[in-house]
mmCIF file with all atom_site columns, C-alpha atoms in Angstrom:
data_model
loop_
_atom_site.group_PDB
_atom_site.id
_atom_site.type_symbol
_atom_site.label_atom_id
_atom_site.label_alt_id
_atom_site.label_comp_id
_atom_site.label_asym_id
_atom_site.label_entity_id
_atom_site.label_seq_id
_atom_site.pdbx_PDB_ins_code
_atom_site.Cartn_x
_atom_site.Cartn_y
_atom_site.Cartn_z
_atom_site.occupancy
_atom_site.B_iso_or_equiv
_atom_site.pdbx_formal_charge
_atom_site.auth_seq_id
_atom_site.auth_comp_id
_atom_site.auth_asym_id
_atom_site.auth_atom_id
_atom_site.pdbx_PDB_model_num
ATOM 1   C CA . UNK A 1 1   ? 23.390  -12.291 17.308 1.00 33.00 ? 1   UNK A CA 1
ATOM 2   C CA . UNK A 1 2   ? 20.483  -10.960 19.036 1.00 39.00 ? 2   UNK A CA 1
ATOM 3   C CA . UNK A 1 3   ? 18.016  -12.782 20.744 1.00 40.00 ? 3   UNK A CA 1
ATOM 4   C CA . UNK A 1 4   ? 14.496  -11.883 21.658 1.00 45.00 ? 4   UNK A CA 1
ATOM 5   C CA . UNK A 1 5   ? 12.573  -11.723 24.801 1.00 46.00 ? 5   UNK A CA 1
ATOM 6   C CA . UNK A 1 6   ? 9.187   -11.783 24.508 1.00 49.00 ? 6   UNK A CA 1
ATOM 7   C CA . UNK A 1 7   ? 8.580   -11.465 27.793 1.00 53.00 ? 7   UNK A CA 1
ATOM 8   C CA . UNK A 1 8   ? 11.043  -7.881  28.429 1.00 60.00 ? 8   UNK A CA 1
ATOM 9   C CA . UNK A 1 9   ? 10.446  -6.728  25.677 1.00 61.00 ? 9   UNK A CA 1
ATOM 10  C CA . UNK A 1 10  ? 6.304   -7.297  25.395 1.00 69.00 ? 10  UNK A CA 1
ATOM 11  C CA . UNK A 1 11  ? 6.095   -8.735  21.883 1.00 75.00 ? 11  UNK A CA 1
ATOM 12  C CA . UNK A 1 12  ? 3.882   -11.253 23.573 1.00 81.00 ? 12  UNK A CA 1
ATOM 13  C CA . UNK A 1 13  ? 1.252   -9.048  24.229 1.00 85.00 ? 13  UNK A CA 1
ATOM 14  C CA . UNK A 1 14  ? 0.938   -8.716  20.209 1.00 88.00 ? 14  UNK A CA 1
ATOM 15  C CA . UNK A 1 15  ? 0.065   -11.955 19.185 1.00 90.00 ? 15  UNK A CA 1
ATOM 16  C CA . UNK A 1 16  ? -3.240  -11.931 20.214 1.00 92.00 ? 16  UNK A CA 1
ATOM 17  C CA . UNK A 1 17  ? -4.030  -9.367  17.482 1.00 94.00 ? 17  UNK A CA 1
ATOM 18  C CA . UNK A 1 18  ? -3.052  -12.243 14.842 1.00 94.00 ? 18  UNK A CA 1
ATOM 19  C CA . UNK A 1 19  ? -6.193  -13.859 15.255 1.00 95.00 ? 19  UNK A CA 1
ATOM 20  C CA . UNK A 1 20  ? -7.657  -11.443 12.599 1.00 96.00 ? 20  UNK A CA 1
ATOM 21  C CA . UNK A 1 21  ? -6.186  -13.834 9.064  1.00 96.00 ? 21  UNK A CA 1
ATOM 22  C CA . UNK A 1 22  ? -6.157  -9.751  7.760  1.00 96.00 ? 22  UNK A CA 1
ATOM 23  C CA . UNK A 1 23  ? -3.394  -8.494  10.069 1.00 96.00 ? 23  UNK A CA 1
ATOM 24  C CA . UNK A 1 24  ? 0.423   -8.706  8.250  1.00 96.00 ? 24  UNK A CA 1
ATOM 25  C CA . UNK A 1 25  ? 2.073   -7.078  10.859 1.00 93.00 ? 25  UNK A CA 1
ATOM 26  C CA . UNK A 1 26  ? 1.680   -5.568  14.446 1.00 93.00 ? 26  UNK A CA 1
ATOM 27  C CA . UNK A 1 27  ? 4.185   -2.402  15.167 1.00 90.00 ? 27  UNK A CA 1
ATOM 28  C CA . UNK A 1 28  ? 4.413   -1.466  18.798 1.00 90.00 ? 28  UNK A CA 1
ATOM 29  C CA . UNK A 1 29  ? 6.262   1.954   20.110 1.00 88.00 ? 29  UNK A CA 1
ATOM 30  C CA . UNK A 1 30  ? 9.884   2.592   20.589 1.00 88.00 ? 30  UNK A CA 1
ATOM 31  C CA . UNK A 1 31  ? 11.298  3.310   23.896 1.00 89.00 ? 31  UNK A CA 1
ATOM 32  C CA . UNK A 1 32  ? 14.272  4.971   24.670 1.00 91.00 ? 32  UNK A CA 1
ATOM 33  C CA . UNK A 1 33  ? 16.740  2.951   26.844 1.00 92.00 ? 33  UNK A CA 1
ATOM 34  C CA . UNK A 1 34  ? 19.347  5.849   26.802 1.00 94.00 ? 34  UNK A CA 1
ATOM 35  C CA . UNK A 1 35  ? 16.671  8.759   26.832 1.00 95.00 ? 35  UNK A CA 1
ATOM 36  C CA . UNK A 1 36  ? 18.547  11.140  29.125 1.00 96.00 ? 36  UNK A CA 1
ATOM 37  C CA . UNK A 1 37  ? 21.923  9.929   28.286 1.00 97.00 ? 37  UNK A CA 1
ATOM 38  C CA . UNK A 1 38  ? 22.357  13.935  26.387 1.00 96.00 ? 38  UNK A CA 1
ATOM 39  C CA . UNK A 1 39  ? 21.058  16.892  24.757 1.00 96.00 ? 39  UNK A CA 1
ATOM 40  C CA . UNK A 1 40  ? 21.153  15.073  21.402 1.00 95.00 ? 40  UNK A CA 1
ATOM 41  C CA . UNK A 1 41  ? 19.377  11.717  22.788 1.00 95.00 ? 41  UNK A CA 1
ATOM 42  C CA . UNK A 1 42  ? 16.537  13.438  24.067 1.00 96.00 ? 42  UNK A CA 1
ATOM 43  C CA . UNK A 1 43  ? 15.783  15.819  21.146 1.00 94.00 ? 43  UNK A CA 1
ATOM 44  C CA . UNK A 1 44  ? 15.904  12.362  18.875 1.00 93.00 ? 44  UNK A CA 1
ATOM 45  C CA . UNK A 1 45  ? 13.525  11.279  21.647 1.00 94.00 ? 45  UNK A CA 1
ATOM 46  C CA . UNK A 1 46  ? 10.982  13.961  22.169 1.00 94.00 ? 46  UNK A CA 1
ATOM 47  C CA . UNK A 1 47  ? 11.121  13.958  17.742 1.00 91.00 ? 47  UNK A CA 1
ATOM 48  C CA . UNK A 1 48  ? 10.514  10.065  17.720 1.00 90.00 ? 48  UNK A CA 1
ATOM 49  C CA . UNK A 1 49  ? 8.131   10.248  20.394 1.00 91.00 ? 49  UNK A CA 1
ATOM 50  C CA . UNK A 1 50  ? 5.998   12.633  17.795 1.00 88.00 ? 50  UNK A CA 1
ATOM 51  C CA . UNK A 1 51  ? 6.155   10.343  15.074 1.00 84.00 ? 51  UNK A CA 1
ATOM 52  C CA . UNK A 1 52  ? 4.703   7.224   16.666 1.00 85.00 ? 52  UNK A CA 1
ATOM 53  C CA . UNK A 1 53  ? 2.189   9.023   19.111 1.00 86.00 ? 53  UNK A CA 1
ATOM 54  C CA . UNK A 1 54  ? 1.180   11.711  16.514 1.00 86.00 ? 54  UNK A CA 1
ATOM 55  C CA . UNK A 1 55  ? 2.376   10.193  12.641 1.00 84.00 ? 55  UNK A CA 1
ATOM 56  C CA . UNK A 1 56  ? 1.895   6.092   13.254 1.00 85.00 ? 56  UNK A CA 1
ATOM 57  C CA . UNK A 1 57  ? -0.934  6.528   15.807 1.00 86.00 ? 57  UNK A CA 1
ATOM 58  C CA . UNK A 1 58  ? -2.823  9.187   13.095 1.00 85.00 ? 58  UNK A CA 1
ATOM 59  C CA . UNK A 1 59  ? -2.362  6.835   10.106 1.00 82.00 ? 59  UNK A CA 1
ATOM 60  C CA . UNK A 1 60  ? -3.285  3.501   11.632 1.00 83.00 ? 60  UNK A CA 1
ATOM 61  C CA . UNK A 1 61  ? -6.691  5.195   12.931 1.00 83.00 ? 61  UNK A CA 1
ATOM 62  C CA . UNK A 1 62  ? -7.757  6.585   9.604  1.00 82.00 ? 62  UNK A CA 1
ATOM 63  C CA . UNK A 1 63  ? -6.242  3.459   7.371  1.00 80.00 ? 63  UNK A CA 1
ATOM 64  C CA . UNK A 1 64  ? -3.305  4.984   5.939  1.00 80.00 ? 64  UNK A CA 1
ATOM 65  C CA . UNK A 1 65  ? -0.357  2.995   5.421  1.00 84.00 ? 65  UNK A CA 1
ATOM 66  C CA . UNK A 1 66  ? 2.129   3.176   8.209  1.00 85.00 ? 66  UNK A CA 1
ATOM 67  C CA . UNK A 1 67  ? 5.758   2.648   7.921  1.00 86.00 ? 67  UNK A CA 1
ATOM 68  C CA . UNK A 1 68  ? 7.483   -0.459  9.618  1.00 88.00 ? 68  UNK A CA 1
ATOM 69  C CA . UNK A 1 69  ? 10.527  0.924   11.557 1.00 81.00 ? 69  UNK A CA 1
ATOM 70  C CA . UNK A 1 70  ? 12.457  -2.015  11.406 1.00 78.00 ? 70  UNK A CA 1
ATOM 71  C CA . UNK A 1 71  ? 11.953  -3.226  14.687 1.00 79.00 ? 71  UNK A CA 1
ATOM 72  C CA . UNK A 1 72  ? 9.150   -3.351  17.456 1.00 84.00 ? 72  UNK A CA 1
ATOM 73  C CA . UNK A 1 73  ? 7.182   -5.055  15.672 1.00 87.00 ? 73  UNK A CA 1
ATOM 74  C CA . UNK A 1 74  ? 6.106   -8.817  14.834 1.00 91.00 ? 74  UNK A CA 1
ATOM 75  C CA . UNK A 1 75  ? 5.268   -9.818  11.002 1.00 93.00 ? 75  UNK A CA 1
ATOM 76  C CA . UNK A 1 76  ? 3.471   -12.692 10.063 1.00 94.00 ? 76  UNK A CA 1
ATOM 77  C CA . UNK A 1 77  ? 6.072   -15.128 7.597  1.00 95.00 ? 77  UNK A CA 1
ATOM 78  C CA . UNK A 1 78  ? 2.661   -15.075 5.069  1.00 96.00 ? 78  UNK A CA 1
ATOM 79  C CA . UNK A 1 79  ? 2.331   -11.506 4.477  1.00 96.00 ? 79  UNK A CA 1
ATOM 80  C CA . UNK A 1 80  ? 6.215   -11.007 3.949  1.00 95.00 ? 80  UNK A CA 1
ATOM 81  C CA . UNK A 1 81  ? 6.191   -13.740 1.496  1.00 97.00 ? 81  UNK A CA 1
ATOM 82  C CA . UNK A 1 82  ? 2.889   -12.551 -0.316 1.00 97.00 ? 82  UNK A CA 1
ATOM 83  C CA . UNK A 1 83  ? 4.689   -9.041  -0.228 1.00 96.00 ? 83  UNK A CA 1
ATOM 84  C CA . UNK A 1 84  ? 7.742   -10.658 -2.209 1.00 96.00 ? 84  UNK A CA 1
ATOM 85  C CA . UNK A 1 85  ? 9.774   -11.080 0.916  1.00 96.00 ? 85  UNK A CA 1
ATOM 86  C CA . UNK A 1 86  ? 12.474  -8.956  1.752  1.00 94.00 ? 86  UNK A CA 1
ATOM 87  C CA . UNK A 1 87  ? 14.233  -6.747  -1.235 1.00 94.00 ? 87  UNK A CA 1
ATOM 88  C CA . UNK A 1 88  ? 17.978  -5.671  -0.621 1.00 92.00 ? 88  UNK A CA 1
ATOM 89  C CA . UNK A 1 89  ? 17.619  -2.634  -3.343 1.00 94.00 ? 89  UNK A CA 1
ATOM 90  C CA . UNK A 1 90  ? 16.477  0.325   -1.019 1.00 91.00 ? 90  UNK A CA 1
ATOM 91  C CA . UNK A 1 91  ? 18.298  1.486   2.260  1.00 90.00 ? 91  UNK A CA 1
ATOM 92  C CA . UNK A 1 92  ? 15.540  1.209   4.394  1.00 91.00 ? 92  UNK A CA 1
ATOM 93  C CA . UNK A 1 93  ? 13.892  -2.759  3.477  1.00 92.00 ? 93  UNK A CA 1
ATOM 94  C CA . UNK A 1 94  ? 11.471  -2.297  6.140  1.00 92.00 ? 94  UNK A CA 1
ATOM 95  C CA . UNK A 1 95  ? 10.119  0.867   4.924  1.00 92.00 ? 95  UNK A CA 1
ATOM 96  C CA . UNK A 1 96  ? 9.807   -1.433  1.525  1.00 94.00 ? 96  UNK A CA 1
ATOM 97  C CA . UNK A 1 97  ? 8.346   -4.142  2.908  1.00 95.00 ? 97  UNK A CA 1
ATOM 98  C CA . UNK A 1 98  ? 5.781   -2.479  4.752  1.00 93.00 ? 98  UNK A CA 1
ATOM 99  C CA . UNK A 1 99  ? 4.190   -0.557  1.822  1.00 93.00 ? 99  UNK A CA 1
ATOM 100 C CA . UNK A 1 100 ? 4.720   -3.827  -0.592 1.00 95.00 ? 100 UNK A CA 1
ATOM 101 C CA . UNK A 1 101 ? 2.578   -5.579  1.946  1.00 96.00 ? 101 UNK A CA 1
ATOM 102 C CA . UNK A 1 102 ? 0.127   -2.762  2.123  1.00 93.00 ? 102 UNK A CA 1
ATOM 103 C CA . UNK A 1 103 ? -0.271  -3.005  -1.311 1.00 94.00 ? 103 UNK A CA 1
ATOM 104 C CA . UNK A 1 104 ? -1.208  -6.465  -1.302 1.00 95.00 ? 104 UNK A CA 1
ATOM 105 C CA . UNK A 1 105 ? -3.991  -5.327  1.348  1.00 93.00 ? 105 UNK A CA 1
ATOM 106 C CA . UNK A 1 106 ? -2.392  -6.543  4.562  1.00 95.00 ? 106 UNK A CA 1
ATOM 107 C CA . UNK A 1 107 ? -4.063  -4.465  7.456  1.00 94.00 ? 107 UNK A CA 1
ATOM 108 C CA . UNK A 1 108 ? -1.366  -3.089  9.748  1.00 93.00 ? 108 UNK A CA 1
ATOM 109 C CA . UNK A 1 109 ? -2.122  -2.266  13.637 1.00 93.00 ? 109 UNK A CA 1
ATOM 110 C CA . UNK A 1 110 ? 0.030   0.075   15.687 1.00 91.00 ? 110 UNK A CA 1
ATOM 111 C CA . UNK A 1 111 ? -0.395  -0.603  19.298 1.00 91.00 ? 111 UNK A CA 1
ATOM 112 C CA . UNK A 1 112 ? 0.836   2.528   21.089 1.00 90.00 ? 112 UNK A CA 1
ATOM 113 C CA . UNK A 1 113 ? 0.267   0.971   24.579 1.00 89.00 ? 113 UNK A CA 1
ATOM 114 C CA . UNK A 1 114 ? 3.294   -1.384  24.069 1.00 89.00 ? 114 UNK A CA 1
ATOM 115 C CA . UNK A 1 115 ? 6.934   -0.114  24.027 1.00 88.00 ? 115 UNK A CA 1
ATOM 116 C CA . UNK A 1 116 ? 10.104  -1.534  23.476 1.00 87.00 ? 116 UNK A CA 1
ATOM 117 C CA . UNK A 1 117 ? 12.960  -0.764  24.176 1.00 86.00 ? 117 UNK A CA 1
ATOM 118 C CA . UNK A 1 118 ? 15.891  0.773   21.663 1.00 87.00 ? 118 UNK A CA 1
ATOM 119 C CA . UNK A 1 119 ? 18.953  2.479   21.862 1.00 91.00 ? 119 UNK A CA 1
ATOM 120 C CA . UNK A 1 120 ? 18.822  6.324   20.035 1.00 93.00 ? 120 UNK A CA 1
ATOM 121 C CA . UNK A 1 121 ? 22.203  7.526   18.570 1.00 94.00 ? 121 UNK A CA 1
ATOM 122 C CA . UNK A 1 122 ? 24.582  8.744   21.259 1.00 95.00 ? 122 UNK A CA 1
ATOM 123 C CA . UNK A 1 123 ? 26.734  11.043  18.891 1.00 95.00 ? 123 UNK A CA 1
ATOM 124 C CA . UNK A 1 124 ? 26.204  12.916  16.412 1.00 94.00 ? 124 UNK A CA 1
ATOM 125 C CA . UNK A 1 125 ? 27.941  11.081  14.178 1.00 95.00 ? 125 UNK A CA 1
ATOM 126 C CA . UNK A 1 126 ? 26.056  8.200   14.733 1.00 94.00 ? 126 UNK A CA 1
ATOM 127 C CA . UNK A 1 127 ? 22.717  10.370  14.122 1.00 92.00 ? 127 UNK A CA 1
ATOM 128 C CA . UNK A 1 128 ? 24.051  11.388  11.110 1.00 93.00 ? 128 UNK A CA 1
ATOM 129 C CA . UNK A 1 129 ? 24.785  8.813   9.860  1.00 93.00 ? 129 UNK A CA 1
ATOM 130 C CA . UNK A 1 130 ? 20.885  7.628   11.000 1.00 91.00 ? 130 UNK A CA 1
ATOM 131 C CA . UNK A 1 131 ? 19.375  10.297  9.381  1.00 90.00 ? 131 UNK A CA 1
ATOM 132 C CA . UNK A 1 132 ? 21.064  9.794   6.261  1.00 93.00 ? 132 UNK A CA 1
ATOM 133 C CA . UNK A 1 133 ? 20.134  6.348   5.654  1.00 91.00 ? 133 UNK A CA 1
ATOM 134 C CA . UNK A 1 134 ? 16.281  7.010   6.501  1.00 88.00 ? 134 UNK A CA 1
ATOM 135 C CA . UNK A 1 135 ? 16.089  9.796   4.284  1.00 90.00 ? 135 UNK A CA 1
ATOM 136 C CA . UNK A 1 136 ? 18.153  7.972   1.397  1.00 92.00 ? 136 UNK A CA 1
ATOM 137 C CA . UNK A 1 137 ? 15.986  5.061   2.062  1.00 91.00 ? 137 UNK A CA 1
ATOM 138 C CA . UNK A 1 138 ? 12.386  7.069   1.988  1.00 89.00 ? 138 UNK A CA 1
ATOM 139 C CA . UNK A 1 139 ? 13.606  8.753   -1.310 1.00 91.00 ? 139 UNK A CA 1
ATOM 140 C CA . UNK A 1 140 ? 14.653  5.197   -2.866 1.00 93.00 ? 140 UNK A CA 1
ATOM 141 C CA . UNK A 1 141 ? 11.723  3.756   -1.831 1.00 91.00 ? 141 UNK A CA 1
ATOM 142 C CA . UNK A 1 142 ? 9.509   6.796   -3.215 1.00 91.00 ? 142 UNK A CA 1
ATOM 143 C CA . UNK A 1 143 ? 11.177  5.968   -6.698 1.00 91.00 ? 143 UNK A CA 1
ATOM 144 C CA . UNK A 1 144 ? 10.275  2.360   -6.189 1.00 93.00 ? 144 UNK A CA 1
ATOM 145 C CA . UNK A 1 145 ? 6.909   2.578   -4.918 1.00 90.00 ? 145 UNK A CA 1
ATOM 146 C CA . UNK A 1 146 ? 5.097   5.975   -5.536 1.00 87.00 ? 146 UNK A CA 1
ATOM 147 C CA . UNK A 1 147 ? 3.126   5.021   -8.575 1.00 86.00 ? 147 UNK A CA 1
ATOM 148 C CA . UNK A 1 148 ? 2.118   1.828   -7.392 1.00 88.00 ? 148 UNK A CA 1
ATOM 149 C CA . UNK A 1 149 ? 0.768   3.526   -4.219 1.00 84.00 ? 149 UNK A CA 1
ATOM 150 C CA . UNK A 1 150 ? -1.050  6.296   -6.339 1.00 81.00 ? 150 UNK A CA 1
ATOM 151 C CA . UNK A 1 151 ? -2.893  3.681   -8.373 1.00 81.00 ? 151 UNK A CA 1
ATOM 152 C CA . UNK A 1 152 ? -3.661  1.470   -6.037 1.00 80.00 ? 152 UNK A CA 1
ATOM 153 C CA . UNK A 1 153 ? -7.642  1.253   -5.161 1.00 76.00 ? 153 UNK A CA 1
ATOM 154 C CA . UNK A 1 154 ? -5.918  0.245   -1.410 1.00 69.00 ? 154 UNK A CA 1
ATOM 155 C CA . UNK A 1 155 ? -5.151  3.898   -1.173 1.00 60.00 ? 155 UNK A CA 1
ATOM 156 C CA . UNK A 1 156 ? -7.374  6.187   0.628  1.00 53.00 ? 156 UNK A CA 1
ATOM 157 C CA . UNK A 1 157 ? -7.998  9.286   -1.666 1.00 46.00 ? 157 UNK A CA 1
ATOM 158 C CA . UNK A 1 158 ? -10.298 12.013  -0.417 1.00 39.00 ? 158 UNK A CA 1
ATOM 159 C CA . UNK A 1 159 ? -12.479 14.415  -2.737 1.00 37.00 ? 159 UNK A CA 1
ATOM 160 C CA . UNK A 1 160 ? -11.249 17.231  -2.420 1.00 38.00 ? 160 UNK A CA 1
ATOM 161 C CA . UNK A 1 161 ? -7.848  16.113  -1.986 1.00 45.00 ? 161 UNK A CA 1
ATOM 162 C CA . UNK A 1 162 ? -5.301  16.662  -5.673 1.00 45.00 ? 162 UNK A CA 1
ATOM 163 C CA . UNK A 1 163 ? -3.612  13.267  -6.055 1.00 45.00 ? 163 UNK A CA 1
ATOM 164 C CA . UNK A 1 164 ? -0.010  14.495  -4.890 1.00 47.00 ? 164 UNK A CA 1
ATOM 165 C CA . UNK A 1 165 ? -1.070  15.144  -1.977 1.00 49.00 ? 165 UNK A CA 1
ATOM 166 C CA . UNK A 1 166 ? -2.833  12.158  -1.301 1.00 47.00 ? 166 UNK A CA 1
ATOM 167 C CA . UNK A 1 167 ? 0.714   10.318  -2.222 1.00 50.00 ? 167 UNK A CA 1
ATOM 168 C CA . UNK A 1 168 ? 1.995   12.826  0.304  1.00 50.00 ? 168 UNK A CA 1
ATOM 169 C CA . UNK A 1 169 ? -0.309  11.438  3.167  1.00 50.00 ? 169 UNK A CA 1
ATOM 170 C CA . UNK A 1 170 ? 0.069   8.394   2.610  1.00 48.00 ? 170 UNK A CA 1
ATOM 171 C CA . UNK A 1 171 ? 3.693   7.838   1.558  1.00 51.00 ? 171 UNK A CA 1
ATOM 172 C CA . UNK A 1 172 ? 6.236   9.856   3.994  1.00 50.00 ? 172 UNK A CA 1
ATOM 173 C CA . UNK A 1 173 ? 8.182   11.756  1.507  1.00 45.00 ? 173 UNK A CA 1
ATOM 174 C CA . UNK A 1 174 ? 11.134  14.030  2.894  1.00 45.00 ? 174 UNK A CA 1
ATOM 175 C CA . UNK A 1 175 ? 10.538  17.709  2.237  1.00 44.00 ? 175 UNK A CA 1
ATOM 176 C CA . UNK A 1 176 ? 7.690   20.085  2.224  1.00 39.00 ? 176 UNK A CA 1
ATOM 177 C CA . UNK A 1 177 ? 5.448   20.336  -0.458 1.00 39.00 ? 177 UNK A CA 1
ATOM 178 C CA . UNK A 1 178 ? 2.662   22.853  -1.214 1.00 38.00 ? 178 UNK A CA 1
ATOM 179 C CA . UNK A 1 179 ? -0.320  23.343  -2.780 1.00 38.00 ? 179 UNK A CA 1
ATOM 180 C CA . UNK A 1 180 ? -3.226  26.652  -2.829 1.00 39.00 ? 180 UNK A CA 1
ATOM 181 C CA . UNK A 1 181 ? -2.816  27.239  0.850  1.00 39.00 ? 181 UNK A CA 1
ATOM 182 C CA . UNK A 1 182 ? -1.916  23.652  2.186  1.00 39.00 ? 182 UNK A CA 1
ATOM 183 C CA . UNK A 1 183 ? 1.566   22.795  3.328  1.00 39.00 ? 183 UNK A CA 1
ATOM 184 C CA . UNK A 1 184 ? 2.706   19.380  3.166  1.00 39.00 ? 184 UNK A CA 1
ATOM 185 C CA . UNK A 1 185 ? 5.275   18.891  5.996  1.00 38.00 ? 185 UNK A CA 1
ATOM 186 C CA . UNK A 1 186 ? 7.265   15.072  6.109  1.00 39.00 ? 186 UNK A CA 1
ATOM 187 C CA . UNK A 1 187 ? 8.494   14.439  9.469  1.00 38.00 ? 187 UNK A CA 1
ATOM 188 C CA . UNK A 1 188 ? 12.470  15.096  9.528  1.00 35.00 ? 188 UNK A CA 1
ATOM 189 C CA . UNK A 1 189 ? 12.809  11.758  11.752 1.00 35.00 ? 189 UNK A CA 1
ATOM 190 C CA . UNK A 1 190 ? 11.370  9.793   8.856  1.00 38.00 ? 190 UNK A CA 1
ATOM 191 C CA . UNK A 1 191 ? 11.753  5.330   10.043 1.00 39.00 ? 191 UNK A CA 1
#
């Protein structure tokens, strides 16, 4: 069993932004514990490091959905229950969750300034194994979820913008897609 600090760990410093009845969730930034343990802990760490200061903080500013990775963050019990609660039929359930709740127009904030601290693979096995799951999980929950997101007036479409890619944007789809002269790129380390 695992028990929570909210002190080490700074979870703390999120409830404040629960004020606003509109927030659902508040998803903080993962730290690496074992960083510089090897090679392979701090490429996953510089790649992870991309996603939440490029990907999460990116989305959050311009309204997109962001993904919950499953932990650093705090949920409030009413959005997960308006969401349908947790579902056991994807890999990834946060990843699920998070988009069902989006759906339902919960307003997500990413808070950048707070880290907490997690554990990265240490072999490659183990990151593997990781990676697998993640990308299983984003392609179940693509099945699950993409037409919902595409019709949903909670989805930000621009203009100019074909609807695929759109879908793209907002829902992080493995793989590279293209389009005229655009390239839609997924991030490999996908949470």
């Amino acid at each position: 069993m695992r028990i929570l600090c909210l002190k080490k760990t700074g979870y703390w410093r999120t409830i404040p932004y629960f004020k606003d009845s509109k927030i659902g969730l508040v998803q903080t930034r993962w730290g690496h514990l074992n960083r510089n343990y090897s090679v392979l802990t701090k490429i996953q760490a510089f790649a992870l490091d991309a996603h939440f200061t490029l990907e999460q903080v990116g989305r959050n500013s311009k309204s997109h959905f962001i993904n919950f990775n499953g932990t650093a963050g705090v949920w409030r019990k009413t959005c997960i229950l308006d969401a349908g609660n947790w579902e056991s039929d994807t890999l990834t359930e946060d990843l699920d969750l998070s988009y069902r709740a989006q759906l339902k127009k919960w307003q997500f904030k990413y808070l950048e300034h707070i880290e907490t601290p997690a554990e990265l693979p240490a072999v490659i096995s183990a990151a593997r194994s990781q990676q697998f799951r993640w990308n299983k999980g984003g392609a179940e929950n693509f099945s699950k979820i993409a037409s919902r997101v595409l019709q949903s007036d909670t989805t930000r479409i621009q203009n100019q913008s074909p609807r695929y890619s759109a879908l793209i944007e907002q829902f992080d789809v493995p793989g590279t897609f293209y389009h005229g002269d655009f390239e839609y790129s997924s991030s490999f380390y996908q949470t």
